[in-house]
Short mmCIF file of C-alpha atoms in Angstrom, two decimals:
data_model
loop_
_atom_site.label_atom_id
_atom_site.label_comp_id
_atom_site.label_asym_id
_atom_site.label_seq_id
_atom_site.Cartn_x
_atom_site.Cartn_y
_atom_site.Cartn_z
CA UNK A 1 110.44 87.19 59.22
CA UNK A 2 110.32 88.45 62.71
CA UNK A 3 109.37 86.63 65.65
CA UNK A 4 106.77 87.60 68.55
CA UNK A 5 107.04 88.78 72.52
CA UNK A 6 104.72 87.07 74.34
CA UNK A 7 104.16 88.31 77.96
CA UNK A 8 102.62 85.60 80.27
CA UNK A 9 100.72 85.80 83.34
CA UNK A 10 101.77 83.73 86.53
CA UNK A 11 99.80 82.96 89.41
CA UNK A 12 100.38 85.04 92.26
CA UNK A 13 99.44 82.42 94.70
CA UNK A 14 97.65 79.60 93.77
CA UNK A 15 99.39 77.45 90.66
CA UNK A 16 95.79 76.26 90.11
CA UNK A 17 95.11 80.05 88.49
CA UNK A 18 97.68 79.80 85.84
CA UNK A 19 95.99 80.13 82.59
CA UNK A 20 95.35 77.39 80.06
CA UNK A 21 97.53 78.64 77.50
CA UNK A 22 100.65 79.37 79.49
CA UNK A 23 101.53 75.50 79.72
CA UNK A 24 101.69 75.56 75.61
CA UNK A 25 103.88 78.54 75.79
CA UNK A 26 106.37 77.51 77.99
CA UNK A 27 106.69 74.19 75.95
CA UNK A 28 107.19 75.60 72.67
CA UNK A 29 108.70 79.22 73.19
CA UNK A 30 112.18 79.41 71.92
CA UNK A 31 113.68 81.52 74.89
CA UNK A 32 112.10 82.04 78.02
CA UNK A 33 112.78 85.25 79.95
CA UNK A 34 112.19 84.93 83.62
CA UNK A 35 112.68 87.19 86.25
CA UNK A 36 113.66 84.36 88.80
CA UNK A 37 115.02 81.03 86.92
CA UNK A 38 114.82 79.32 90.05
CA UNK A 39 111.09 80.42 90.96
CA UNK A 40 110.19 79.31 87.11
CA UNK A 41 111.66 75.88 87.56
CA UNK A 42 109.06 75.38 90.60
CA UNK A 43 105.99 76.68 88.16
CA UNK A 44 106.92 74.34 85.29
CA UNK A 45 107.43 71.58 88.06
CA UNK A 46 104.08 72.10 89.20
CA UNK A 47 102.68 72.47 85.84
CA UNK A 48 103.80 69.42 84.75
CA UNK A 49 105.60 71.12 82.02
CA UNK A 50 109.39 70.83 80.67
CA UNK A 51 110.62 74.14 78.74
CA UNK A 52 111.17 73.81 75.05
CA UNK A 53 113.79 76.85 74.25
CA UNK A 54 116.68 78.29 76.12
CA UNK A 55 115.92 80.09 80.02
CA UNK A 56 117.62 83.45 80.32
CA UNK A 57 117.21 85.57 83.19
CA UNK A 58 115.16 89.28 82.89
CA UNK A 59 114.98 90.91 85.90
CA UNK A 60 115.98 94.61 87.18
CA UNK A 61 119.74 94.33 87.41
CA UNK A 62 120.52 92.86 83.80
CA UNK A 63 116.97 94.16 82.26
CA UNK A 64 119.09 97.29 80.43
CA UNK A 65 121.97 94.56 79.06
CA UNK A 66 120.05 91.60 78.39
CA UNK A 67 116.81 93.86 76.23
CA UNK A 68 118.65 94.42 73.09
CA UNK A 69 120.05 90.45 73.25
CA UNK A 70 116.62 89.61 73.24
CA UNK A 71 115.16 91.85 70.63
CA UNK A 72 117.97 90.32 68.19
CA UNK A 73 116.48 86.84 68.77
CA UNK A 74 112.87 88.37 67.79
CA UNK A 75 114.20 89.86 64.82
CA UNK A 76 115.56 86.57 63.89
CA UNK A 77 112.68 84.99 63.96
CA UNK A 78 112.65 84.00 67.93
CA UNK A 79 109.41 83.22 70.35
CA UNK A 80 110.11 84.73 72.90
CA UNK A 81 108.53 84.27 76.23
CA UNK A 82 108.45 86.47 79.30
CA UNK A 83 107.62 85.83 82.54
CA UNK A 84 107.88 87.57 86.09
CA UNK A 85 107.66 85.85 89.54
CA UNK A 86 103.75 86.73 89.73
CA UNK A 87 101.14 88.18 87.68
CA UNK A 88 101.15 89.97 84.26
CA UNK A 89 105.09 91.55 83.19
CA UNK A 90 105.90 94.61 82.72
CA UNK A 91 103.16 95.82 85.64
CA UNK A 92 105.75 96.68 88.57
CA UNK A 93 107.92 94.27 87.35
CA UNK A 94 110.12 94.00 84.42
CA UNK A 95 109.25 93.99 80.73
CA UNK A 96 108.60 97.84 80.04
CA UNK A 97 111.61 97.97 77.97
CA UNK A 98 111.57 94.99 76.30
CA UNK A 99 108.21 95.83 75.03
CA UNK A 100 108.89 99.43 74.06
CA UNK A 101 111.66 98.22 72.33
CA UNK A 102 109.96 95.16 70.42
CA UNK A 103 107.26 98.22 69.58
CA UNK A 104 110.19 100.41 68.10
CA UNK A 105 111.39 97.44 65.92
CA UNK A 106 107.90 96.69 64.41
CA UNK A 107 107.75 93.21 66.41
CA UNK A 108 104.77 91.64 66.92
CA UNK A 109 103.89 91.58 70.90
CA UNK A 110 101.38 89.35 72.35
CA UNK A 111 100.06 88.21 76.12
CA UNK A 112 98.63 85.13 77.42
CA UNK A 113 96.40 86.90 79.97
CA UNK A 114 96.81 85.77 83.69
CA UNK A 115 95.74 86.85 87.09
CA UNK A 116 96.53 90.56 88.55
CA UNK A 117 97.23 91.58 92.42
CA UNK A 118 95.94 94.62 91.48
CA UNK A 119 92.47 93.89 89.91
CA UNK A 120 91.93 91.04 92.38
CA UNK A 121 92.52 93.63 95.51
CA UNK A 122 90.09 95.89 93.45
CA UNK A 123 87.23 93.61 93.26
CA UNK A 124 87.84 92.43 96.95
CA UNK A 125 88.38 95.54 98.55
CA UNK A 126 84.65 96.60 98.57
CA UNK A 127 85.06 100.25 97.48
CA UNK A 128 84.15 101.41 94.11
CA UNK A 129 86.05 100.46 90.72
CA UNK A 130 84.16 101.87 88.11
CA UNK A 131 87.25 103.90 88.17
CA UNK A 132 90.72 103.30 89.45
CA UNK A 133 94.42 104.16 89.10
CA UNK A 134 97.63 102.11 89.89
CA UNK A 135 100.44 103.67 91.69
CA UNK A 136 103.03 100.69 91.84
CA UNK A 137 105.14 100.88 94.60
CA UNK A 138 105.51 104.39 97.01
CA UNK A 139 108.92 105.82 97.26
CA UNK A 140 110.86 104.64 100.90
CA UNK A 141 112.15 107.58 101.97
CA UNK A 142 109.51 109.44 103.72
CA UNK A 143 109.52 112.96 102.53
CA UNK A 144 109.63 111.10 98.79
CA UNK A 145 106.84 109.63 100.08
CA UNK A 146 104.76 112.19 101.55
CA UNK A 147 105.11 114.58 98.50
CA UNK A 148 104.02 111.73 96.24
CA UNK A 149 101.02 110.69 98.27
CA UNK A 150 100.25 115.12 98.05
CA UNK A 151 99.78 114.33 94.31
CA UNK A 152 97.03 112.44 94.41
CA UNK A 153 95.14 113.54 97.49
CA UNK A 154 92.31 115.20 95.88
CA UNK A 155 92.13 112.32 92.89
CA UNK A 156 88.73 110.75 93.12
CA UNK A 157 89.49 107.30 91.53
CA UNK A 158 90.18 104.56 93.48
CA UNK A 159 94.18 104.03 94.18
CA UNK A 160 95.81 100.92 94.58
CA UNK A 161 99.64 100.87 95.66
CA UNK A 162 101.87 98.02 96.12
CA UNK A 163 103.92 98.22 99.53
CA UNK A 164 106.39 95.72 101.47
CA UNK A 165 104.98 94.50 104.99
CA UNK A 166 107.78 96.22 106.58
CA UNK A 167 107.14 99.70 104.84
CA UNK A 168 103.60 98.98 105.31
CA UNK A 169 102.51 100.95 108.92
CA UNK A 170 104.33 103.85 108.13
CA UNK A 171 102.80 104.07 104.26
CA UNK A 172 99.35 104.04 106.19
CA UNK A 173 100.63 106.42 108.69
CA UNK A 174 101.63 108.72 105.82
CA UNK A 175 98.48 107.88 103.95
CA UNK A 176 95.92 108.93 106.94
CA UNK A 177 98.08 112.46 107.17
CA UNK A 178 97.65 113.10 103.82
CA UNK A 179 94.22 111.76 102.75
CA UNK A 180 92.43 111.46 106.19
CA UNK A 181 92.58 109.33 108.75
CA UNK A 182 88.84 108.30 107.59
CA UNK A 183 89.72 107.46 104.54
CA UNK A 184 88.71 103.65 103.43
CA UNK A 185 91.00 101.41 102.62
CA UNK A 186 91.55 97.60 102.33
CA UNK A 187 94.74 96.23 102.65
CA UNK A 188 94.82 93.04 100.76
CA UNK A 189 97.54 90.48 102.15
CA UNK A 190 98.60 86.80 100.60
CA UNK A 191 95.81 87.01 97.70
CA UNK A 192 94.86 83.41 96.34
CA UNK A 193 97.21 81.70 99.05
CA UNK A 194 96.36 79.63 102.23
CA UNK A 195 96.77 82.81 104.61
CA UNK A 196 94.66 85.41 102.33
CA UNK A 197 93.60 88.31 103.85
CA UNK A 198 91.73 91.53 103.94
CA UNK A 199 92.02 94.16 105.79
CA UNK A 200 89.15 96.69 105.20
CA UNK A 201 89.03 100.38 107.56
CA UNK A 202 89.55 103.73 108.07
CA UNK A 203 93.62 105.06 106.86
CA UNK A 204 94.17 105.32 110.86
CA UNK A 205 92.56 102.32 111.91
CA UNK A 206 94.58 100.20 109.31
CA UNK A 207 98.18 101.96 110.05
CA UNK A 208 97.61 100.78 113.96
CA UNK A 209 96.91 97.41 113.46
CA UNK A 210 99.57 97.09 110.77
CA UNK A 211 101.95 98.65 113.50
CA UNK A 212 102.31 95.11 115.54
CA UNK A 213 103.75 93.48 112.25
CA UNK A 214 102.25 92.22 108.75
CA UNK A 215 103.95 89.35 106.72
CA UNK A 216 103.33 88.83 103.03
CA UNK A 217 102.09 90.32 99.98
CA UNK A 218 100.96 93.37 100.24
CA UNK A 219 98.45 95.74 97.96
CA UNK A 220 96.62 98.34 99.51
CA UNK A 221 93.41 99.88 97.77
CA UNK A 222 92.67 103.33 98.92
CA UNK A 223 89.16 105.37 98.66
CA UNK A 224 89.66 107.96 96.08
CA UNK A 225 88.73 111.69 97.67
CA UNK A 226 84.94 112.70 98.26
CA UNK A 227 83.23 114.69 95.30
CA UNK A 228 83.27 118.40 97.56
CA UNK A 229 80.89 119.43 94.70
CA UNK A 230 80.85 123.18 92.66
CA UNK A 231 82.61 125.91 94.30
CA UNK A 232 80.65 128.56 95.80
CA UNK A 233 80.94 132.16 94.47
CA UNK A 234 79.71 134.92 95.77
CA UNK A 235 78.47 137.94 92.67
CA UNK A 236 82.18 139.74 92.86
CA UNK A 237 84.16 137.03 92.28
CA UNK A 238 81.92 135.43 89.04
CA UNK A 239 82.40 138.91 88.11
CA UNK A 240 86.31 139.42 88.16
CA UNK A 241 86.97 135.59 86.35
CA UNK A 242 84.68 136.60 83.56
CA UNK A 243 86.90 139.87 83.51
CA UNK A 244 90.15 137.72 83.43
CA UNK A 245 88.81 135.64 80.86
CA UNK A 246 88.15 138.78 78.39
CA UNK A 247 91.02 140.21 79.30
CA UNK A 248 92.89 136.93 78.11
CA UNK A 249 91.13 137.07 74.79
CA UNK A 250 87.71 135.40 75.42
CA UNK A 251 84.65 137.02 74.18
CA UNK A 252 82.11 137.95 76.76
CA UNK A 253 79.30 135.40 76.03
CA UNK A 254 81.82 132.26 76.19
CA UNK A 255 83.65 133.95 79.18
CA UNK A 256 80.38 133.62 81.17
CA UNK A 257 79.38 130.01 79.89
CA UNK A 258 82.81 128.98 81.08
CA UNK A 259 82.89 130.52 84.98
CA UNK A 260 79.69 129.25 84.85
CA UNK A 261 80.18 125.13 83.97
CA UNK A 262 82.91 126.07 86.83
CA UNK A 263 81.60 127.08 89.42
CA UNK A 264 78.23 124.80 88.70
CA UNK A 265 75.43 127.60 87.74
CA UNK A 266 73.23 128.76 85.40
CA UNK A 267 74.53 130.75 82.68
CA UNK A 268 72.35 133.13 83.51
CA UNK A 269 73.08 133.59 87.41
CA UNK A 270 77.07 134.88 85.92
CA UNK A 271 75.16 137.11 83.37
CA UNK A 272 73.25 139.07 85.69
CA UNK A 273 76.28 139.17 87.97
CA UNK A 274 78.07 140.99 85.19
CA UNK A 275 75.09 142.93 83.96
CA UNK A 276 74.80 144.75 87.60
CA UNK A 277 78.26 145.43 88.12
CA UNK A 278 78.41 147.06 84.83
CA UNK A 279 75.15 149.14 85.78
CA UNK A 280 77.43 149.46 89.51
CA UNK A 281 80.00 151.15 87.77
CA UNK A 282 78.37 153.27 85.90
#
């Protein structure tokens, strides 16, 4: 019989915020994974809590080596615990593979939910998220950078990045070149500790007064782009996309319903367009 993942949240401030069930787990898991053995012997200090099973390490350097070591103690039967230094695993941190390969071996994988930078910044940032994506962490070189930022610049969900306080002016810089330096945005620094704070502004505004230095943890929620509503078309050019469509195969009446939901208009406003250049032409 096969044993079970379990992925654990950690505070990512405050100790207070670490769930109920995550004290059980760490008492009666038979191997704990933890990014940082040294940062998990202060959490079960100040939980109150002495670990049940064997600590490994898990963390980026030995994440390829130690995976398949750990997805032979599942199959034997093994509880197996992982945790990162904060939040939930395998979000910008390691536990992707571990997961995918518990998945591929028909193990059962479970999470004791916990707190999340990224949903916390959302709900403090005061921009919308009905909808939002997560970037992770920007690439440092700056053309890397830049090109990835390009990607997203016309998404209209919120974005939320992850950044280090020394990278952080210049991924604002690069963010008000390539969104707008009006662009909203809340930087969210320290969230849950002593120091917490938010940062709300305009891209340009934000990248200036994160120029004279920012310490901390860092996520940085970003407006998604402005809705710039149907394209306008003038008669000719409803005219030649309904042509392209036919010529690609499309019959004439679903051509015309389909430039129209494009460009925002009446299926009959394309039909008429088509009717008098076909009387034009003739």
């Amino acid at each position: 019989m096969t044993g079970t993942l379990v992925l654990a949240g950690t505070p990512i401030g405050d100790v207070a915020d670490a769930p109920p069930r995550l004290s059980k787990e760490l008492a009666e898991a038979d191997v704990i994974a933890a990014e940082d053995t040294r940062r998990l012997r202060r959490l079960t200090q100040a939980l109150g809590v002495t670990p049940g099973g064997r600590v490994v390490s898990y963390f980026e350097g030995n994440e390829s080596a130690r995976t398949p070591e750990l997805v032979e103690e599942l199959r034997g039967g093994a509880r197996v615990l992982l945790v990162t230094d904060a939040g939930m695993p395998s979000v910008s941190d390691p536990g992707y593979r571990l997961v995918a390969a518990a998945v591929e071996h028909d193990i059962k994988v479970t999470a004791v939910p916990g707190p999340s930078a990224v949903l916390t910044a959302l709900a403090l940032s005061g921009l919308p998220v009905d909808r939002f994506c997560f970037e992770g962490f920007l690439p440092r070189k700056g053309g890397e950078r830049l090109s990835r930022l390009r990607e997203v610049a016309e998404e209209r969900r919120t974005l939320v990045y992850f950044e280090a306080p020394h990278r952080l002016d210049d991924t604002l810089a690069a963010m008000a070149e390539v969104f707008g330096a009006d662009r909203r945005a809340a930087v969210c620094r320290e969230l849950t500790k002593t120091y917490e704070e938010v940062k709300r502004g305009p891209l340009a505004d934000l990248a200036a007064w994160a120029a004279e230095g920012v310490r901390g943890e860092i996520t940085v929620v970003v407006e998604g782009a402005p809705d710039s509503g149907p394209e306008e078309l003038d008669a000719g050019e409803l005219v030649r996309r309904v042509r392209i469509r036919e010529e690609a195969g499309e019959r004439r009446k679903e051509a015309i319903a389909a430039v129209a939901a494009e460009a925002g208009l009446p299926k009959r406003v394309v039909f008429d367009a088509v009717v008098e250049a076909k009387r034009s032409a003739g």
